[in-house]
mmCIF file of C-alpha atoms and ligand atoms in Angstrom:
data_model
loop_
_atom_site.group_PDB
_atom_site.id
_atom_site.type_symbol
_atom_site.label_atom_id
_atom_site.label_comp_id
_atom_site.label_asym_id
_atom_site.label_seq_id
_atom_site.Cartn_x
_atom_site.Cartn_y
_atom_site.Cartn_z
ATOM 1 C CA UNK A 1 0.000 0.000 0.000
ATOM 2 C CA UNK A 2 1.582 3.370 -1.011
ATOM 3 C CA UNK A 3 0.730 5.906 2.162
ATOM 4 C CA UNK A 4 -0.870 9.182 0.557
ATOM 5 C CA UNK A 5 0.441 11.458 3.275
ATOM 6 C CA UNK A 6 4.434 11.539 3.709
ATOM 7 C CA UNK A 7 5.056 13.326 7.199
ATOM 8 C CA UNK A 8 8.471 14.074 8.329
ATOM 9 C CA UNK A 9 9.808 16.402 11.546
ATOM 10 C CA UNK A 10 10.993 19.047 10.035
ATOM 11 C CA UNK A 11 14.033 19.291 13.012
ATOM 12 C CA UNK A 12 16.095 16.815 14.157
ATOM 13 C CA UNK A 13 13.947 16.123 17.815
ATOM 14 C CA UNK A 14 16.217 19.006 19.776
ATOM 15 C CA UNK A 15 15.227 21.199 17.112
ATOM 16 C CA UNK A 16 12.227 23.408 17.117
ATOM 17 C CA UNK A 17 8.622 21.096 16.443
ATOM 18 C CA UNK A 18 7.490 20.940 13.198
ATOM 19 C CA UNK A 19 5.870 18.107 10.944
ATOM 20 C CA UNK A 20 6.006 18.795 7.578
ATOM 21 C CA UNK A 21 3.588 16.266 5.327
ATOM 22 C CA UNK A 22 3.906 16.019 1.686
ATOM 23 C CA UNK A 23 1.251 14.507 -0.323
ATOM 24 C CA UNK A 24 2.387 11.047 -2.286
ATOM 25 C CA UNK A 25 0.340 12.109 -5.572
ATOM 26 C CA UNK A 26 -0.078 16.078 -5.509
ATOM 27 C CA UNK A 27 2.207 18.780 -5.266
ATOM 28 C CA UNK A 28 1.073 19.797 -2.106
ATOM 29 C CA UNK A 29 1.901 19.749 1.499
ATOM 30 C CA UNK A 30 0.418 20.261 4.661
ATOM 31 C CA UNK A 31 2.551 22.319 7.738
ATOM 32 C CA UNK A 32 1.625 21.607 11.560
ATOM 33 C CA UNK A 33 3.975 24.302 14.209
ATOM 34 C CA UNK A 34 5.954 27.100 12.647
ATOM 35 C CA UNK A 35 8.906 26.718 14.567
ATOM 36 C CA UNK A 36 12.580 27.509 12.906
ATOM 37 C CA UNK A 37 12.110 26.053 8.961
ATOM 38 C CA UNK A 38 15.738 26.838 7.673
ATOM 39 C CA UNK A 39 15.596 23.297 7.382
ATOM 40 C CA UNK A 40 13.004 23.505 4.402
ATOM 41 C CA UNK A 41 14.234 24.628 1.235
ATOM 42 C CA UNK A 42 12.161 27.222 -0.467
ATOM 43 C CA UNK A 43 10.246 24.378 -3.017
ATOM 44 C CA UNK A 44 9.086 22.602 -0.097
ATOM 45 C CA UNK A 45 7.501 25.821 1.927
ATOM 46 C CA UNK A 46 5.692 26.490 -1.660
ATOM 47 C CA UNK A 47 3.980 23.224 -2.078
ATOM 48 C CA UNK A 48 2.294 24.433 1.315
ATOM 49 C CA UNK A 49 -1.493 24.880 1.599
ATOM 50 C CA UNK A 50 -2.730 24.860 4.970
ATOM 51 C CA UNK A 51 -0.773 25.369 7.915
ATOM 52 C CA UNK A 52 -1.990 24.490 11.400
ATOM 53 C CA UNK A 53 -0.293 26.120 14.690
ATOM 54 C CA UNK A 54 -0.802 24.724 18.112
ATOM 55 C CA UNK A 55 0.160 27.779 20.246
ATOM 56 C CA UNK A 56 2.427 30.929 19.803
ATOM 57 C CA UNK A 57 5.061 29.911 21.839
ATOM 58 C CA UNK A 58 8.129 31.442 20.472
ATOM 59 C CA UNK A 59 9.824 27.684 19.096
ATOM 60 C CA UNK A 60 6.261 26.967 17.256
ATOM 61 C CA UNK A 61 5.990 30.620 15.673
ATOM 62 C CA UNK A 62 8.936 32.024 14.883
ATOM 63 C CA UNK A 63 9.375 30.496 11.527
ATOM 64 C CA UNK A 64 6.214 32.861 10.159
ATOM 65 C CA UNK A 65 8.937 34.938 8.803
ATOM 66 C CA UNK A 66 10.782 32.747 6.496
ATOM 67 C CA UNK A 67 7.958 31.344 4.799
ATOM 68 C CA UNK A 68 6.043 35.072 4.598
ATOM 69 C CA UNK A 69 9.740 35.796 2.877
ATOM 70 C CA UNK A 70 9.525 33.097 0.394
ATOM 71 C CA UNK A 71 5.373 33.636 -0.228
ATOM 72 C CA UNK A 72 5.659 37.017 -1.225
ATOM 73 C CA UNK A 73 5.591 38.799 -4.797
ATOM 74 C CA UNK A 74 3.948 35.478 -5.399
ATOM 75 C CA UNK A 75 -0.010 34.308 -6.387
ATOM 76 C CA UNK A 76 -0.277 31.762 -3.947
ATOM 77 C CA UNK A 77 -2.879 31.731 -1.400
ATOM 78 C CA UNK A 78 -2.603 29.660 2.647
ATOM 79 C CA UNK A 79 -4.638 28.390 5.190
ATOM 80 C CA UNK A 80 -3.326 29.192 8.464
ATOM 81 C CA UNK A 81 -5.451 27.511 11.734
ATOM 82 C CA UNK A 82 -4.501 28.380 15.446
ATOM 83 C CA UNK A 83 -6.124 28.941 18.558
ATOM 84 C CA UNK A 84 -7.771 31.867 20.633
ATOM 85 C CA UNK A 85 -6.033 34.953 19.577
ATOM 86 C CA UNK A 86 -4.311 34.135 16.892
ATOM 87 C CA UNK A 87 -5.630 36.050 13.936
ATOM 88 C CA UNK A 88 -3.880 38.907 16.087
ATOM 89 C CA UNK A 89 -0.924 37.440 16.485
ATOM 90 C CA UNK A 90 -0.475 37.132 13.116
ATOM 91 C CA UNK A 91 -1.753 40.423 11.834
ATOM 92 C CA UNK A 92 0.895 42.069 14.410
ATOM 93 C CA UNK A 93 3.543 40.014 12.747
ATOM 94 C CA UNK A 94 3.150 41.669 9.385
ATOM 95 C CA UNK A 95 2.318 44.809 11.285
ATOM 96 C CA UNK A 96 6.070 44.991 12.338
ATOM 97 C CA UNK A 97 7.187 45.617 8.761
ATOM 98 C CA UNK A 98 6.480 48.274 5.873
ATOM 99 C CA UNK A 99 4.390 47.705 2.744
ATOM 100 C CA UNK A 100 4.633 50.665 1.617
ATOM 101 C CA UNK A 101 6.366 48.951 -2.251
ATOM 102 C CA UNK A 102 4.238 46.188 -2.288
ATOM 103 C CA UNK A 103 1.470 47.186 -5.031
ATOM 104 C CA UNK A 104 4.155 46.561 -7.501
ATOM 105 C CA UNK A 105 4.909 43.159 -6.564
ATOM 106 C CA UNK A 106 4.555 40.645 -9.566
ATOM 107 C CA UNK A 107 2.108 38.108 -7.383
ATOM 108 C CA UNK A 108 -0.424 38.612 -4.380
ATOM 109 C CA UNK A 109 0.138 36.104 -1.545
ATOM 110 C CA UNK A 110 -2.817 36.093 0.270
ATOM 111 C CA UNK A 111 -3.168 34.560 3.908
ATOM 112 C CA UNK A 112 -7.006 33.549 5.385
ATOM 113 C CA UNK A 113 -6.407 33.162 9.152
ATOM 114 C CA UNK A 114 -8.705 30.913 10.966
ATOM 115 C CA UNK A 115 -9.327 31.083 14.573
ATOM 116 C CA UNK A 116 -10.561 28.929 16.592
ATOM 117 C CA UNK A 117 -12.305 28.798 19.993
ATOM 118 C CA UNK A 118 -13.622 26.265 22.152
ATOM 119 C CA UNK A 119 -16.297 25.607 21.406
ATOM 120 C CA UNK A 120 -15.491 25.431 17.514
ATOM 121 C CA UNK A 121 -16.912 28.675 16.247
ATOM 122 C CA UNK A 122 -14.112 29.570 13.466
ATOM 123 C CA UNK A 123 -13.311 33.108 13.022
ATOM 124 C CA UNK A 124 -11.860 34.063 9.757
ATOM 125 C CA UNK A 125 -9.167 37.013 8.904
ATOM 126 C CA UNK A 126 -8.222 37.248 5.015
ATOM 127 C CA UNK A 127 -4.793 39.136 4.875
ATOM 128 C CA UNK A 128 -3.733 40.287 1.592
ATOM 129 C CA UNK A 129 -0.511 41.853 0.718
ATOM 130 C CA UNK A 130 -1.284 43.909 -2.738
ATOM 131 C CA UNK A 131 -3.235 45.590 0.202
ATOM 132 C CA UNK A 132 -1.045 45.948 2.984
ATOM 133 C CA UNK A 133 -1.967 42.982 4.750
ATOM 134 C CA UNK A 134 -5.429 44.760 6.570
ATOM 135 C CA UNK A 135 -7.474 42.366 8.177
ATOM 136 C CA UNK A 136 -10.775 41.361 5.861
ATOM 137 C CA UNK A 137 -13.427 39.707 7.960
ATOM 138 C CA UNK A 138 -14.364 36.424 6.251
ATOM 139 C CA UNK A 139 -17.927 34.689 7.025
ATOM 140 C CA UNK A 140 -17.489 32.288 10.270
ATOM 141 C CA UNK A 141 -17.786 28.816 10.609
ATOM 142 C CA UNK A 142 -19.644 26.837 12.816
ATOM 143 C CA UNK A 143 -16.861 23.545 12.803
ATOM 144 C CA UNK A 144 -18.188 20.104 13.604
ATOM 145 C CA UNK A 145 -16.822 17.911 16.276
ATOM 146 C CA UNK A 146 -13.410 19.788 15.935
ATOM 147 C CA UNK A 147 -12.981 19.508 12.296
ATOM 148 C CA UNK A 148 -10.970 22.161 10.992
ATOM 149 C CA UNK A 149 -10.843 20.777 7.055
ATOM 150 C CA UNK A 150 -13.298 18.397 5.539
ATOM 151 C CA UNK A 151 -11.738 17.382 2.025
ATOM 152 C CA UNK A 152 -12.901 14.500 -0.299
ATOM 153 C CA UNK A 153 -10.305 12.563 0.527
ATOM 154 C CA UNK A 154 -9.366 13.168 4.245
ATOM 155 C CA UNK A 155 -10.297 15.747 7.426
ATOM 156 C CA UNK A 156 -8.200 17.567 9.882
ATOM 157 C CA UNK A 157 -9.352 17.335 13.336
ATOM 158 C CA UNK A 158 -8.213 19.398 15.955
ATOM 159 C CA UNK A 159 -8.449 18.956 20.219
ATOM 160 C CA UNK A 160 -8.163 21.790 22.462
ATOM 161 C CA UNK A 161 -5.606 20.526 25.066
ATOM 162 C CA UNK A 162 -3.775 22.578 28.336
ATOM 163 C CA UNK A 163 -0.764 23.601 27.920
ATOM 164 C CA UNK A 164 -1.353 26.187 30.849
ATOM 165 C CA UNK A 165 -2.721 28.017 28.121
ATOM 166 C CA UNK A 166 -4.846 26.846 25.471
ATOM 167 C CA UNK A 167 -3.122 24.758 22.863
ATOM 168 C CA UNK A 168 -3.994 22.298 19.963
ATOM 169 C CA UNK A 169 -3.266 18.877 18.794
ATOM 170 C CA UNK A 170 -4.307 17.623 15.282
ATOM 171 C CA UNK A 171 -4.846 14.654 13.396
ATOM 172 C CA UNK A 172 -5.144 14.247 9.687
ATOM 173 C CA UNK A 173 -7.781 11.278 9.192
ATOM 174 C CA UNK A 174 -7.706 9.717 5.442
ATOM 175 C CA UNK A 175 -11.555 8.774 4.789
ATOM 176 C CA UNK A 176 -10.886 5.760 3.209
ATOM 177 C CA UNK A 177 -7.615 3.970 1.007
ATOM 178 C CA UNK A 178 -7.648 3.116 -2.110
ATOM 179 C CA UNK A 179 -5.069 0.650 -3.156
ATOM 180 C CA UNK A 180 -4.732 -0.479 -6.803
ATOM 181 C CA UNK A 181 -4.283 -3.873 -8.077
ATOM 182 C CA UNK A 182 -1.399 -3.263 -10.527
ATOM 183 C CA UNK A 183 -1.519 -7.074 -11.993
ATOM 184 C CA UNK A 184 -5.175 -6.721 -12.596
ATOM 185 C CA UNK A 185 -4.578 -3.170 -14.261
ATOM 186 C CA UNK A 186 -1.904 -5.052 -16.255
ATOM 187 C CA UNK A 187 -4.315 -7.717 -17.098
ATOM 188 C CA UNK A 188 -6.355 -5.016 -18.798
ATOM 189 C CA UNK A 189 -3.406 -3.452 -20.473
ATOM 190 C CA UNK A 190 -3.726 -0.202 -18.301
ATOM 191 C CA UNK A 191 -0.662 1.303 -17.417
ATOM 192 C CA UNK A 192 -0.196 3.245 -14.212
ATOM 193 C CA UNK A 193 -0.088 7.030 -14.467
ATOM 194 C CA UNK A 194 -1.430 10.517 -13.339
ATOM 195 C CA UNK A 195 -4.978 9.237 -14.946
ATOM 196 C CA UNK A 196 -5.739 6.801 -11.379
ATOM 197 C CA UNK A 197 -5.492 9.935 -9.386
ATOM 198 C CA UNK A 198 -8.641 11.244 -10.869
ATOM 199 C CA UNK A 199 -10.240 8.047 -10.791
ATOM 200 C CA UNK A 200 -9.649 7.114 -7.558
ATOM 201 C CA UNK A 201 -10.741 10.932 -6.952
ATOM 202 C CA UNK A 202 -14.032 10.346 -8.617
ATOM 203 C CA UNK A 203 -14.699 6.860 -6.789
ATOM 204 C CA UNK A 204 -13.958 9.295 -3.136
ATOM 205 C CA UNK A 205 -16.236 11.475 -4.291
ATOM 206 C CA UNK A 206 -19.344 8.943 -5.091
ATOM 207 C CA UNK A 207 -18.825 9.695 -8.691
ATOM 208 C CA UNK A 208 -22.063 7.177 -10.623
ATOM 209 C CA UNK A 209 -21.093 4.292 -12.095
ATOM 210 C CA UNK A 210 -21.097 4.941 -15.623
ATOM 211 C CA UNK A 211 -19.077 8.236 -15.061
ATOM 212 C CA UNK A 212 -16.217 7.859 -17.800
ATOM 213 C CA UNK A 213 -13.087 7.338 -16.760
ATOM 214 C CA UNK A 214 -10.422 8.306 -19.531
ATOM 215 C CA UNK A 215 -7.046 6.745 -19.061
ATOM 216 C CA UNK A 216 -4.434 8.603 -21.255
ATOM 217 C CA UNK A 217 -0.801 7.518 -21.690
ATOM 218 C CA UNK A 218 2.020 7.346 -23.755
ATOM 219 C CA UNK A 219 4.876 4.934 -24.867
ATOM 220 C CA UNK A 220 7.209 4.930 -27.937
ATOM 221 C CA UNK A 221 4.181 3.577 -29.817
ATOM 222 C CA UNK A 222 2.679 6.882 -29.334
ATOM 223 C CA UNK A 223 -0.358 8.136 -27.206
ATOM 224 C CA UNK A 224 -2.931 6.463 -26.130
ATOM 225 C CA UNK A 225 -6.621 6.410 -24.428
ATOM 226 C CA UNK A 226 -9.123 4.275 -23.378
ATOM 227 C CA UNK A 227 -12.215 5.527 -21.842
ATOM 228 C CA UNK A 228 -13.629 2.663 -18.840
ATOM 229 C CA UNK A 229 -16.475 3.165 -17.256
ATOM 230 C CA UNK A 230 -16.338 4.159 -13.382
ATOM 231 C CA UNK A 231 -18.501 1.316 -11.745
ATOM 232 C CA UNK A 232 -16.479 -1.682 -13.946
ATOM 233 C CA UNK A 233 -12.987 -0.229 -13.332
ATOM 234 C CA UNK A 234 -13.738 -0.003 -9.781
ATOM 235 C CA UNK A 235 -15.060 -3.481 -8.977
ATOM 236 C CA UNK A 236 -11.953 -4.510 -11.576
ATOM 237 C CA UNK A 237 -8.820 -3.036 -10.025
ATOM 238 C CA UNK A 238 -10.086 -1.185 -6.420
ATOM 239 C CA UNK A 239 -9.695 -2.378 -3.167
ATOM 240 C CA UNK A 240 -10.775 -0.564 -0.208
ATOM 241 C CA UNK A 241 -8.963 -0.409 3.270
ATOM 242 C CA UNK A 242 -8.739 1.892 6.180
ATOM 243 C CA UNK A 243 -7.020 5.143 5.969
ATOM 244 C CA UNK A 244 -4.050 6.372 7.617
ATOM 245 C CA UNK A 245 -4.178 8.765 10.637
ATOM 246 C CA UNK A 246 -1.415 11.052 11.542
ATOM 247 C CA UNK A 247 -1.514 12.900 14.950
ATOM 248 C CA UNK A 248 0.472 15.436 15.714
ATOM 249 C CA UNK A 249 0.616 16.066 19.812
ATOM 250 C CA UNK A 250 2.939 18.961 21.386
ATOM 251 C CA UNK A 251 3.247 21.011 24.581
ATOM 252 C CA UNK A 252 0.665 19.446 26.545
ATOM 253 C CA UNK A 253 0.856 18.924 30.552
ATOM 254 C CA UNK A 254 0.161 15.727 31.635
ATOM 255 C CA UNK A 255 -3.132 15.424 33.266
ATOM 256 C CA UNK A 256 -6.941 13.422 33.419
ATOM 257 C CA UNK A 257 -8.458 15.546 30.848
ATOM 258 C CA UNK A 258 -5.635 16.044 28.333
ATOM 259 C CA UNK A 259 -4.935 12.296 28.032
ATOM 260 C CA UNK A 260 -8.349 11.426 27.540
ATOM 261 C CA UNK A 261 -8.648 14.110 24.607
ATOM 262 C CA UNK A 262 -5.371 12.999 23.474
ATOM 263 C CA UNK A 263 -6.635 9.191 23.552
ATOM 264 C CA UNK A 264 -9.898 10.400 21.807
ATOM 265 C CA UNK A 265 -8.366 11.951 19.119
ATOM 266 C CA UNK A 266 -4.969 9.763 18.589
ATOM 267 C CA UNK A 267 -7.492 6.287 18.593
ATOM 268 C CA UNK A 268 -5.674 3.610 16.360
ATOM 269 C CA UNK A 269 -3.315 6.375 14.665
ATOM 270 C CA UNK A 270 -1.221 5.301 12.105
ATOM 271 C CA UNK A 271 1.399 7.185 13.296
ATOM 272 C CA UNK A 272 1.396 9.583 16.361
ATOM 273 C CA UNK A 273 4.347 12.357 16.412
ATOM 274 C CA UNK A 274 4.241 13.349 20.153
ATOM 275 C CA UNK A 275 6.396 15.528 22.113
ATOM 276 C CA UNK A 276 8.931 14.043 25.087
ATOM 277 C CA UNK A 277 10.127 16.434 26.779
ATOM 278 C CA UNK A 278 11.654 15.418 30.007
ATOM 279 C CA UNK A 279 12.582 11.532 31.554
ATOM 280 C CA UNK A 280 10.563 11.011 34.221
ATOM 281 C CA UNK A 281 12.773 11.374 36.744
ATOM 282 C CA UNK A 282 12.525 14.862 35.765
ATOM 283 C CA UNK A 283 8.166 14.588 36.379
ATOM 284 C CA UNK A 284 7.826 17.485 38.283
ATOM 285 C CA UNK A 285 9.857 20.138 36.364
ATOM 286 C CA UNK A 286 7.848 18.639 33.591
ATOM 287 C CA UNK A 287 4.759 19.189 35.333
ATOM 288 C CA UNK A 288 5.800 22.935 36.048
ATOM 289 C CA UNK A 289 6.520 23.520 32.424
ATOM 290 C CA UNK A 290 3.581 21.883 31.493
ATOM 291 C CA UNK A 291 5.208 19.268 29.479
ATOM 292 C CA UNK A 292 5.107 15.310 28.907
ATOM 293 C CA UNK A 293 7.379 13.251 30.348
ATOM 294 C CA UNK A 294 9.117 10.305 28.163
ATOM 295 C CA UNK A 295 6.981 7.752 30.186
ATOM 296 C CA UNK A 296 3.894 10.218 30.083
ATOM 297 C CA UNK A 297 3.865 10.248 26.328
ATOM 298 C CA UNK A 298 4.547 6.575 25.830
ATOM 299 C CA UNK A 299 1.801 5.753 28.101
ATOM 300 C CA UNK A 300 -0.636 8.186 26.274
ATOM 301 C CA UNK A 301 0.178 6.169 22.866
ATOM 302 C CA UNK A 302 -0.510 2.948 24.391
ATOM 303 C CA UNK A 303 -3.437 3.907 25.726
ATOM 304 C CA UNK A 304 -4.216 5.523 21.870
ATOM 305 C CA UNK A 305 -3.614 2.311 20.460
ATOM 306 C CA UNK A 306 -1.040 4.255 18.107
ATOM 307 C CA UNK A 307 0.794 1.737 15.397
ATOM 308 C CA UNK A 308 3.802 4.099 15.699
ATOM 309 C CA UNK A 309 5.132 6.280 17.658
ATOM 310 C CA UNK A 310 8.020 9.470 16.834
ATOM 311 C CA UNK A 311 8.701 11.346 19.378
ATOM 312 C CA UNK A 312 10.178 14.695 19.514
ATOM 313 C CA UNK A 313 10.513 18.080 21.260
ATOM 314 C CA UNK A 314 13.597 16.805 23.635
ATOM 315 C CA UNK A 315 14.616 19.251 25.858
ATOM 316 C CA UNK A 316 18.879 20.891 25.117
ATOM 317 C CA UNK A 317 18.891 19.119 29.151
ATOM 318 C CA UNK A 318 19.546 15.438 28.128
ATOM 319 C CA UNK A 319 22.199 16.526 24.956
ATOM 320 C CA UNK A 320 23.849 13.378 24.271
ATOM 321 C CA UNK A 321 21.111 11.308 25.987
ATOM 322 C CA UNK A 322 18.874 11.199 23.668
ATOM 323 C CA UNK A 323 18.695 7.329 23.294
ATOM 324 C CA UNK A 324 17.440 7.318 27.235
ATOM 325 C CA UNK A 325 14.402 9.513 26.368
ATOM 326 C CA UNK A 326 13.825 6.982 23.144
ATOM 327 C CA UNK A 327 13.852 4.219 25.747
ATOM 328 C CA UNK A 328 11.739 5.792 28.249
ATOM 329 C CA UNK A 329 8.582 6.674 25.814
ATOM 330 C CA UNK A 330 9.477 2.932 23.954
ATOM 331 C CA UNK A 331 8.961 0.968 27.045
ATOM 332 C CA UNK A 332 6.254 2.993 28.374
ATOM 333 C CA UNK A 333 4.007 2.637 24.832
ATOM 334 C CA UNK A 334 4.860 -1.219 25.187
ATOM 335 C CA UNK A 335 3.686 -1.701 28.629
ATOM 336 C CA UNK A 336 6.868 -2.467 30.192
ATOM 337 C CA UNK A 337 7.173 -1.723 33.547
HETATM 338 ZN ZN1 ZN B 1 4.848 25.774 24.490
HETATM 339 ZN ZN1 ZN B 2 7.434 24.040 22.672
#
């Protein structure tokens, strides 16, 4: 099965957070925590769409700037998602430099800010810079069950956890995976190519059976195309399984009613990326800080039922100890004592 979503830290796990997820078959990417992005060369900061931001701490923010850099002077348009007062945040970001030049910029990047609260009324900021970045209301949204994004193929849910402060963790939920059976396709002389995107797009979105589906391609005998109908192809060459979920979990303290939202919204993930801050002989500065422990976080994927778990966020204290932390939250997510 080839995963859709390709998710990678964007730091090595002293580094700032950051998970950066590429899309397998677009040219598109998703960004969760805008901490320091040097690490992403301009190409990959383009291919973002939506970028979700658990809190303004400095190490999940201060990266705005470098991708605002590379955005500008160009048509390209971002989602950005964060919690209570962040549309503010953001507006006095580009409030601390001058536009006064920026009407003759080739391309208008365009921001929409959405905020939101707890109980999941999104409010909307559109931030343009062909106008000097002045906050446009948009229309709010009324989000369902905490979900941010509802695409054909996948949703974004978010959980407001405590990180003394309001904070949020997210999880990317495919709907459903679609998984090809190349020798069958071979069997009917189909080649692989771009075309199965947009069928397997059409079968997400309950496309009718006798939609056509046109499969173009070419080879040194030329180009060719055969058009299949939806409903045949389907039955032919689909198979359905269960989609990945990636959760993304940071700067959370470690208490009753964060694990259970963290359980609730990490069930069965594919993969959960989950901070570890301290070892737990270090519990109660973590608690002060209102951090996870190694063992905390470990414990909180178990009880998620996670498939895998990459941890990150380890605090400059344990500097060449880093395989003790790796222990810690390993043992602790496999029940060992
Ligand atoms: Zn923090
Ligand atoms: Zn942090």
């Amino acid at each position: 099965m080839r995963p859709t979503f390709s998710p990678e830290l964007v730091n090595q796990p002293f580094g700032d957070p950051g998970l950066y997820v590429d899309f397998t078959f677009e040219k598109r990417a998703l960004l969760f925590g805008l901490g320091d992005l040097t690490a992403l060369p301009p190409k990959k900061l383009l291919r973002i769409s939506d970028v979700f931001v658990s809190h303004t701490h400095m190490d999940h923010f201060f990266g705005f700037d470098r991708l605002l850099r590379i955005c500008l002077g160009r048509n390209k348009a971002m989602r950005f998602y964060g919690p209570p007062g962040f549309a503010a945040q953001v507006g006095h970001k580009l409030a601390a430099y001058t536009w006064n030049l920026v009407e003759n910029y080739p391309g208008d990047f365009m921001i929409d800010v959405w905020e939101v609260d707890a109980g999941w009324q999104a409010c909307g900021t559109r931030l343009r810079c062909r106008n000097r970045f002045p906050g446009e209301p948009l229309e709010p949204l009324q989000l369902q069950d905490g979900v941010l994004r509802d695409e054909p193929a996948f949703r974004i849910r978010a959980a407001f956890l405590d990180h003394g402060m309001a904070c949020l963790g997210f999880a990317i939920e495919e709907k459903m995976h679609l998984n090809v059976w190349r020798n069958r396709l071979a069997e009917l002389g189909l080649p692989v190519g771009p075309w199965l995107k947009e069928f397997k797009d059409a079968v997400m979105q309950n496309a009718p059976d006798d939609t056509p589906v046109r499969a173009c391609w070419c080879d040194r005998n030329g180009e060719h195309e055969r058009v299949l109908a939806l409903g045949a192809l389907k039955a032919e060459v689909l198979r359905r399984v269960p989609g990945e979920k990636i959760c993304y979990i940071t700067d959370v303290a470690f208490h009753q009613g964060n694990v259970q939202r963290i359980t609730a919204l990490a069930a069965d993930a594919t993969q959960l990326f989950i901070e570890c801050v301290f070892l737990e002989q270090d519990a109660d500065h973590a608690a002060r800080k209102h951090h996870l422990t190694a063992r905390q976080a470990g414990s909180i994927a178990r009880e998620a039922s996670a498939k895998q778990v990459i941890p990150f966020h380890f605090s400059p204290r344990y500097a060449g100890r880093e395989a003790l932390l790796r222990a810690e939250i390993k043992a602790a997510w496999a029940g060992l004592p």
